[in-house]
Tab-separated table of C-alpha atoms in Angstrom:
chain	number	residue	atom	x	y	z
A	28	ALA	CA	-19.872	-12.456	-45.544
A	29	CYS	CA	-18.425	-10.376	-42.730
A	30	GLY	CA	-17.982	-6.990	-44.434
A	31	CYS	CA	-15.074	-6.226	-42.122
A	32	ALA	CA	-13.319	-2.883	-42.570
A	33	ALA	CA	-9.941	-4.437	-41.831
A	34	CYS	CA	-9.724	-5.984	-45.310
A	35	ASP	CA	-10.888	-5.101	-48.801
A	36	HIS	CA	-12.775	-8.335	-49.399
A	37	HIS	CA	-15.486	-10.424	-47.825
A	38	CYS	CA	-14.488	-13.545	-45.965
A	39	ARG	CA	-16.293	-16.272	-44.119
A	40	VAL	CA	-17.201	-15.922	-40.434
A	41	TRP	CA	-16.093	-18.664	-38.078
A	42	LYS	CA	-19.122	-19.797	-36.137
A	43	HIS	CA	-18.712	-21.193	-32.649
A	44	PRO	CA	-20.032	-24.762	-32.538
A	45	ARG	CA	-21.932	-24.053	-29.311
A	46	SER	CA	-23.544	-20.868	-30.599
A	47	PRO	CA	-26.641	-21.138	-32.826
A	48	ARG	CA	-26.332	-17.519	-33.875
A	49	ALA	CA	-23.830	-16.320	-36.455
A	50	GLN	CA	-23.618	-12.900	-34.797
A	51	ARG	CA	-21.436	-14.419	-32.071
A	52	GLY	CA	-18.962	-15.695	-34.619
A	53	ARG	CA	-15.470	-14.289	-35.032
A	54	CYS	CA	-14.020	-12.829	-38.197
A	55	LEU	CA	-10.780	-14.359	-39.440
A	56	CYS	CA	-9.803	-11.595	-41.845
A	57	LYS	CA	-7.791	-9.694	-39.225
A	58	GLN	CA	-5.553	-12.706	-38.788
A	59	ARG	CA	-5.247	-13.145	-42.587
A	60	TRP	CA	-5.392	-16.908	-42.250
A	61	SER	CA	-7.302	-18.925	-44.797
A	62	ARG	CA	-8.121	-22.599	-44.967
A	63	SER	CA	-5.258	-23.214	-47.396
A	64	THR	CA	-2.611	-21.666	-45.152
A	65	LEU	CA	-3.582	-23.594	-42.037
A	66	VAL	CA	-1.581	-26.733	-41.395
A	67	GLY	CA	-3.645	-29.595	-40.027
A	68	SER	CA	-7.231	-29.590	-38.876
A	69	GLU	CA	-6.745	-28.582	-35.221
A	70	GLU	CA	-6.047	-24.937	-36.103
A	71	GLU	CA	-9.244	-24.810	-38.184
A	72	ARG	CA	-11.344	-26.143	-35.316
A	73	ASP	CA	-9.696	-23.693	-32.906
A	74	GLY	CA	-10.509	-20.737	-35.160
A	75	GLY	CA	-7.033	-20.162	-36.555
A	76	VAL	CA	-5.149	-19.633	-33.319
A	77	LEU	CA	-1.636	-18.265	-33.672
A	78	PHE	CA	-0.024	-20.544	-31.100
A	79	LEU	CA	0.473	-24.195	-31.944
A	80	VAL	CA	-0.319	-26.412	-28.996
A	81	ASN	CA	1.512	-29.685	-28.518
A	82	LYS	CA	-1.123	-32.174	-27.455
A	83	SER	CA	0.898	-35.337	-28.066
A	84	GLY	CA	3.458	-34.805	-25.276
A	85	PHE	CA	7.193	-35.442	-25.459
A	86	PRO	CA	8.985	-36.516	-27.508
A	87	LEU	CA	7.239	-34.663	-30.319
A	88	ASP	CA	5.524	-36.798	-32.908
A	89	GLY	CA	6.075	-36.254	-36.614
A	90	GLN	CA	2.818	-34.393	-37.231
A	91	THR	CA	3.430	-31.835	-34.468
A	92	TRP	CA	7.030	-31.396	-35.597
A	93	GLU	CA	6.012	-30.612	-39.174
A	94	ARG	CA	3.291	-28.241	-38.004
A	95	MET	CA	5.838	-26.263	-35.982
A	96	TRP	CA	8.221	-25.963	-38.936
A	97	GLY	CA	5.327	-24.941	-41.165
A	98	HIS	CA	4.506	-22.180	-38.686
A	99	VAL	CA	8.150	-21.005	-38.801
A	100	GLU	CA	8.058	-20.830	-42.594
A	101	ARG	CA	4.931	-18.685	-42.514
A	102	VAL	CA	5.934	-16.163	-39.835
A	103	HIS	CA	9.697	-15.791	-40.440
A	104	PRO	CA	10.772	-13.105	-42.944
A	105	ASP	CA	13.125	-15.538	-44.736
A	106	GLY	CA	10.402	-18.129	-45.063
A	107	SER	CA	11.431	-21.667	-45.910
A	108	ALA	CA	15.107	-20.711	-46.328
A	109	VAL	CA	15.742	-20.331	-42.601
A	110	ALA	CA	13.873	-23.551	-41.807
A	111	ALA	CA	15.878	-25.473	-44.406
A	112	ALA	CA	19.183	-24.022	-43.157
A	113	ILE	CA	18.458	-25.068	-39.575
A	114	ARG	CA	17.121	-28.520	-40.396
A	115	SER	CA	19.994	-29.369	-42.747
A	116	ALA	CA	22.762	-28.134	-40.414
A	117	ALA	CA	25.017	-30.885	-39.118
A	118	ARG	CA	25.906	-29.046	-35.908
A	119	LEU	CA	24.202	-26.018	-34.396
A	120	ALA	CA	25.874	-23.584	-32.033
A	121	ARG	CA	24.737	-23.808	-28.448
A	122	PRO	CA	22.795	-20.767	-27.223
A	123	SER	CA	24.844	-18.394	-25.106
A	124	VAL	CA	24.184	-18.591	-21.363
A	125	PRO	CA	25.182	-15.479	-19.379
A	126	PRO	CA	27.333	-16.272	-16.345
A	127	VAL	CA	25.820	-15.724	-12.931
A	128	PRO	CA	27.634	-12.839	-11.172
A	129	ASN	CA	29.755	-13.669	-8.149
A	130	TYR	CA	30.375	-11.244	-5.320
A	131	LYS	CA	34.009	-10.343	-4.643
A	132	LEU	CA	35.392	-8.735	-1.508
A	133	CYS	CA	36.894	-5.885	-3.510
A	134	MET	CA	33.440	-4.893	-4.824
A	135	SER	CA	31.340	-2.209	-3.188
A	136	ILE	CA	27.602	-2.606	-2.713
A	137	PRO	CA	26.702	-0.273	-5.637
A	138	GLU	CA	29.075	-2.201	-7.896
A	139	TRP	CA	27.526	-5.495	-6.814
A	140	LEU	CA	24.012	-4.197	-7.484
A	141	GLN	CA	25.110	-2.982	-10.900
A	142	ALA	CA	26.535	-6.429	-11.686
A	143	ILE	CA	23.197	-8.008	-10.736
A	144	GLN	CA	21.284	-5.557	-12.918
A	145	THR	CA	23.616	-6.190	-15.857
A	146	TYR	CA	23.014	-9.916	-15.510
A	147	MET	CA	19.247	-9.317	-15.557
A	148	LYS	CA	19.517	-7.242	-18.719
A	149	MET	CA	21.356	-10.081	-20.447
A	150	LEU	CA	18.247	-12.216	-19.967
A	151	GLN	CA	16.009	-10.926	-22.713
A	152	TYR	CA	12.523	-10.357	-21.417
A	153	PRO	CA	9.037	-10.367	-22.952
A	154	SER	CA	6.301	-7.905	-22.042
A	155	GLY	CA	3.735	-8.419	-19.313
A	156	ALA	CA	3.777	-9.418	-15.690
A	157	ARG	CA	2.727	-12.417	-13.690
A	158	GLY	CA	0.697	-12.497	-10.534
A	159	SER	CA	2.417	-12.474	-7.172
A	160	GLY	CA	0.712	-14.816	-4.765
A	161	ALA	CA	1.601	-15.650	-1.213
A	162	VAL	CA	4.516	-17.956	-2.000
A	163	ARG	CA	7.004	-19.097	0.629
A	164	MET	CA	10.589	-17.881	0.497
A	165	SER	CA	11.963	-21.409	0.111
A	166	GLY	CA	9.877	-22.038	-3.015
A	167	LEU	CA	10.830	-18.683	-4.535
A	168	MET	CA	14.528	-19.310	-4.007
A	169	GLU	CA	14.223	-22.644	-5.794
A	170	THR	CA	12.545	-20.787	-8.668
A	171	ALA	CA	15.422	-18.287	-8.726
A	172	ARG	CA	17.984	-21.097	-8.906
A	173	GLU	CA	16.061	-22.536	-11.841
A	174	MET	CA	16.232	-19.130	-13.563
A	175	THR	CA	20.018	-19.092	-13.316
A	176	ARG	CA	20.243	-22.658	-14.642
A	177	GLU	CA	17.890	-22.247	-17.593
A	178	SER	CA	18.647	-18.570	-18.460
A	179	LEU	CA	15.155	-18.139	-19.876
A	180	PRO	CA	13.478	-14.767	-20.495
A	181	ILE	CA	12.159	-13.155	-17.332
A	182	LYS	CA	9.588	-10.496	-16.506
A	183	CYS	CA	9.388	-7.859	-13.804
A	184	LEU	CA	8.212	-10.230	-11.065
A	185	GLU	CA	10.895	-12.799	-11.885
A	186	ALA	CA	13.464	-10.008	-11.746
A	187	VAL	CA	12.346	-9.174	-8.197
A	188	ILE	CA	12.716	-12.814	-7.114
A	189	LEU	CA	16.093	-13.082	-8.850
A	190	GLY	CA	17.293	-9.888	-7.160
A	191	ILE	CA	16.284	-11.269	-3.758
A	192	TYR	CA	18.137	-14.502	-4.479
A	193	LEU	CA	21.371	-12.817	-5.595
A	194	THR	CA	21.464	-10.365	-2.652
A	195	ASN	CA	20.797	-12.918	0.086
A	196	GLY	CA	24.469	-12.978	1.041
A	197	GLN	CA	24.554	-9.256	1.890
A	198	PRO	CA	22.966	-8.666	5.324
A	199	SER	CA	23.581	-4.920	5.054
A	200	VAL	CA	21.304	-4.723	1.992
A	201	GLU	CA	17.606	-4.556	2.845
A	202	ARG	CA	15.164	-5.587	0.098
A	203	PHE	CA	11.450	-4.792	-0.189
A	204	PRO	CA	8.938	-4.927	-3.097
A	205	ILE	CA	7.470	-1.775	-4.656
A	206	SER	CA	4.381	-2.137	-6.865
A	207	PHE	CA	2.804	0.447	-9.160
A	208	LYS	CA	-0.666	0.628	-10.677
A	209	THR	CA	-0.858	3.083	-13.568
A	210	HIS	CA	-3.505	4.221	-16.040
A	211	PHE	CA	-2.998	4.930	-19.718
A	212	SER	CA	-5.433	5.155	-22.623
A	213	GLY	CA	-8.296	3.601	-20.697
A	214	ASN	CA	-6.282	0.602	-19.445
A	215	TYR	CA	-4.593	-0.205	-16.135
A	216	PHE	CA	-1.054	-1.536	-15.916
A	217	HIS	CA	0.848	-3.169	-13.060
A	218	HIS	CA	4.584	-3.158	-12.462
A	219	VAL	CA	6.835	-4.270	-9.605
A	220	VAL	CA	10.471	-3.549	-8.743
A	221	LEU	CA	12.739	-4.502	-5.853
A	222	GLY	CA	13.474	-1.596	-3.533
A	223	ILE	CA	16.958	-1.481	-1.992
A	224	TYR	CA	18.060	0.241	1.216
A	225	CYS	CA	21.713	0.311	2.247
A	226	ASN	CA	23.842	2.763	4.239
A	227	GLY	CA	21.083	5.354	4.435
A	228	ARG	CA	20.397	5.400	0.691
A	229	TYR	CA	17.583	3.985	-1.444
A	230	GLY	CA	17.657	2.442	-4.916
A	231	SER	CA	15.997	-0.341	-6.895
A	232	LEU	CA	16.523	-3.389	-9.100
A	233	GLY	CA	14.081	-4.609	-11.717
A	234	MET	CA	13.179	-5.295	-15.304
A	235	SER	CA	11.131	-3.246	-17.743
A	236	ARG	CA	10.951	-2.337	-21.391
A	237	ARG	CA	11.645	1.251	-20.317
A	238	SER	CA	15.142	1.924	-19.055
A	239	ASP	CA	13.968	4.433	-16.426
A	240	LEU	CA	11.307	2.141	-14.946
A	241	MET	CA	13.586	-0.594	-13.669
A	242	ASP	CA	16.839	-0.016	-11.765
A	243	LYS	CA	17.645	3.169	-9.888
A	244	PRO	CA	21.075	3.988	-8.428
A	245	LEU	CA	21.627	3.779	-4.694
A	246	THR	CA	21.651	7.578	-4.285
A	247	TYR	CA	18.185	8.582	-2.989
A	248	ARG	CA	18.202	9.834	0.599
A	249	THR	CA	14.539	9.083	1.321
A	250	LEU	CA	11.994	6.534	0.165
A	251	SER	CA	9.691	9.296	-1.050
A	252	ASP	CA	12.422	10.626	-3.357
A	253	LEU	CA	12.684	7.191	-4.947
A	254	ILE	CA	8.906	6.853	-5.401
A	255	PHE	CA	8.585	10.358	-6.858
A	256	GLU	CA	11.392	9.559	-9.301
A	257	PHE	CA	9.388	6.586	-10.580
A	258	GLU	CA	6.277	8.756	-10.791
A	259	ASP	CA	8.117	11.364	-12.871
A	260	SER	CA	9.437	8.622	-15.145
A	261	TYR	CA	5.897	7.338	-15.696
A	262	LYS	CA	4.771	10.824	-16.716
A	263	LYS	CA	7.239	10.741	-19.617
A	264	TYR	CA	5.200	7.903	-21.103
A	265	LEU	CA	1.825	9.564	-20.313
A	266	HIS	CA	1.082	7.081	-17.522
A	267	SER	CA	-0.645	8.384	-14.413
A	268	VAL	CA	0.232	6.532	-11.213
A	269	LYS	CA	-2.903	5.489	-9.332
A	270	LYS	CA	-1.609	3.346	-6.469
A	271	VAL	CA	1.738	2.535	-4.890
A	272	LYS	CA	2.195	-0.544	-2.710
A	273	ILE	CA	5.217	-0.988	-0.447
A	274	GLY	CA	6.104	-4.294	1.169
A	275	LEU	CA	8.210	-5.221	4.165
A	276	TYR	CA	11.875	-6.149	4.293
A	277	VAL	CA	12.469	-9.617	2.860
A	278	PRO	CA	14.376	-11.903	5.266
A	279	HIS	CA	17.846	-13.021	4.223
A	280	GLU	CA	17.234	-16.618	5.252
A	281	PRO	CA	16.733	-18.543	1.974
A	282	HIS	CA	14.992	-21.468	3.704
A	283	SER	CA	12.471	-19.315	5.549
A	284	PHE	CA	8.814	-20.325	5.347
A	285	GLN	CA	7.664	-16.739	5.837
A	286	PRO	CA	5.792	-15.417	2.775
A	287	ILE	CA	6.827	-12.137	1.179
A	288	GLU	CA	4.727	-9.200	2.319
A	289	TRP	CA	3.912	-7.401	-0.940
A	290	LYS	CA	1.555	-4.617	0.211
A	291	GLN	CA	2.065	-3.566	3.803
A	292	LEU	CA	1.433	0.064	2.801
A	293	VAL	CA	-1.056	0.984	0.026
A	294	LEU	CA	-1.249	4.620	-1.068
A	295	ASN	CA	-3.857	5.971	-3.473
A	296	VAL	CA	-1.474	8.640	-4.762
A	297	SER	CA	-3.906	9.909	-7.402
A	298	LYS	CA	-6.148	11.284	-4.625
A	299	MET	CA	-3.412	12.543	-2.292
A	300	MET	CA	-1.201	15.599	-2.185
A	301	ARG	CA	2.524	15.053	-2.541
A	302	THR	CA	3.119	16.364	0.936
A	303	ASP	CA	0.751	13.761	2.380
A	304	VAL	CA	2.345	11.018	0.277
A	305	ARG	CA	5.793	12.039	1.482
A	306	LYS	CA	4.618	12.058	5.100
A	307	GLU	CA	3.153	8.542	4.845
A	308	LEU	CA	6.202	7.163	3.055
A	309	GLU	CA	8.677	8.634	5.528
A	310	LYS	CA	6.714	7.333	8.501
A	311	PHE	CA	6.592	3.876	6.939
A	312	ALA	CA	10.303	3.947	6.068
A	313	ARG	CA	11.188	4.980	9.631
A	314	ASP	CA	9.118	2.142	11.060
A	315	MET	CA	10.770	-0.334	8.714
A	316	ARG	CA	14.246	0.799	9.694
A	317	MET	CA	13.329	0.350	13.347
A	318	LYS	CA	11.986	-3.131	12.538
A	319	ILE	CA	8.743	-2.503	14.418
A	320	LEU	CA	6.462	-3.530	11.538
A	321	LYS	CA	5.344	-7.142	11.454
A	322	PRO	CA	3.832	-9.088	8.553
A	323	SER	CA	0.093	-9.571	8.499
A	324	SER	CA	0.531	-13.341	8.873
A	325	ALA	CA	2.246	-12.842	12.224
A	326	HIS	CA	-0.563	-10.573	13.441
A	327	SER	CA	-3.201	-13.091	12.415
A	328	ALA	CA	-1.384	-15.938	14.175
A	329	VAL	CA	-1.210	-14.009	17.441
A	330	LYS	CA	-4.830	-12.987	17.127
A	331	GLU	CA	-6.008	-16.531	16.575
A	332	ARG	CA	-4.034	-17.766	19.549
A	333	SER	CA	-5.530	-15.151	21.865
A	334	ARG	CA	-9.058	-16.018	20.785
A	335	GLY	CA	-8.631	-19.776	20.976
A	336	LYS	CA	-7.740	-22.020	23.847
A	337	SER	CA	-4.334	-22.101	25.412
A	338	LEU	CA	-1.823	-24.356	23.731
A	339	SER	CA	-0.197	-25.468	26.986
A	340	PRO	CA	-1.959	-28.247	28.981
A	341	ARG	CA	-3.813	-27.153	32.046
A	342	ARG	CA	-2.444	-28.097	35.401
A	343	ARG	CA	-4.585	-30.398	37.467
A	344	PRO	CA	-5.615	-29.106	40.890
A	345	ALA	CA	-3.277	-30.331	43.574
A	346	SER	CA	-4.719	-33.178	45.577
A	347	PRO	CA	-4.909	-32.666	49.379
A	348	GLN	CA	-1.970	-34.067	51.256
A	349	ARG	CA	-2.865	-37.222	53.139
A	350	ARG	CA	-1.301	-38.710	56.236
A	351	PRO	CA	1.205	-41.480	55.514
A	352	CYS	CA	-0.125	-44.901	56.504
A	353	ARG	CA	1.824	-47.997	57.492
A	354	ARG	CA	2.040	-49.216	53.824
A	355	ASP	CA	3.413	-45.891	52.687
A	356	LYS	CA	6.076	-45.975	55.376
A	357	SER	CA	7.219	-49.386	54.348
């Protein structure tokens, strides 16, 4: 018996097969799943996991198909009625696919950015964020094209990649990633948006469950004003911003093999005064506008070349000129 406070009865404790001690077991009463409600034996061996895993591949076999419909009947509010209505329907309506926005010559840059953000909002998004590794631009653009084809839910990182893809045709629009690390209720959270710079003004594109933590209009005169606006928005939700990471401008060449520089500037804003943060941000923004900052990969390549041997072949020492003999004259 578990004696768990989450329920008013005693239930069995699932014991891990590799653990000889019952103290390392896991209580199933919080999930409210019993042996009679589980479909099949795989869920019982996995401890009553909520997600059904397809281990038979595609196409789905009959057992996996029935397990999925059984899961729908248990979790859906309408129960078996919705499953029966879908399975007995002769023709189902195709899911709506939002059209990809197209730039028109009559559109201004703010209007084009708003069209991109509206398209992102039409893609319903789940919570969470994915890691951002050092991926080449060409691979990311292929991922963005797949997003537009499939119209699947996206997260904040996918929104950044999609924003880069849709603004590639505008050379006057500079794009750079902005990452935030915040603290709330003992946990740390990470979020990323796409910073925009055009005609002396800053803004952003992105995706979030909070409307004021995603897109910002192209009206901020300095980069620090944009960052402080995000910081004030986080305070509304009792989040304290710990770190801010600013990347470099993303090249407009879709087939470039240069990786995206995600954190060229890292500021520990929780331990800095706002005046110092503003000074660092404005210096970094000025250097970016002058295009004097280079990605870390370029610095490492030059450094390795200077340390190693020269790539060009060495010239052989010139041989001493000899007097022409009779054979050479002939």
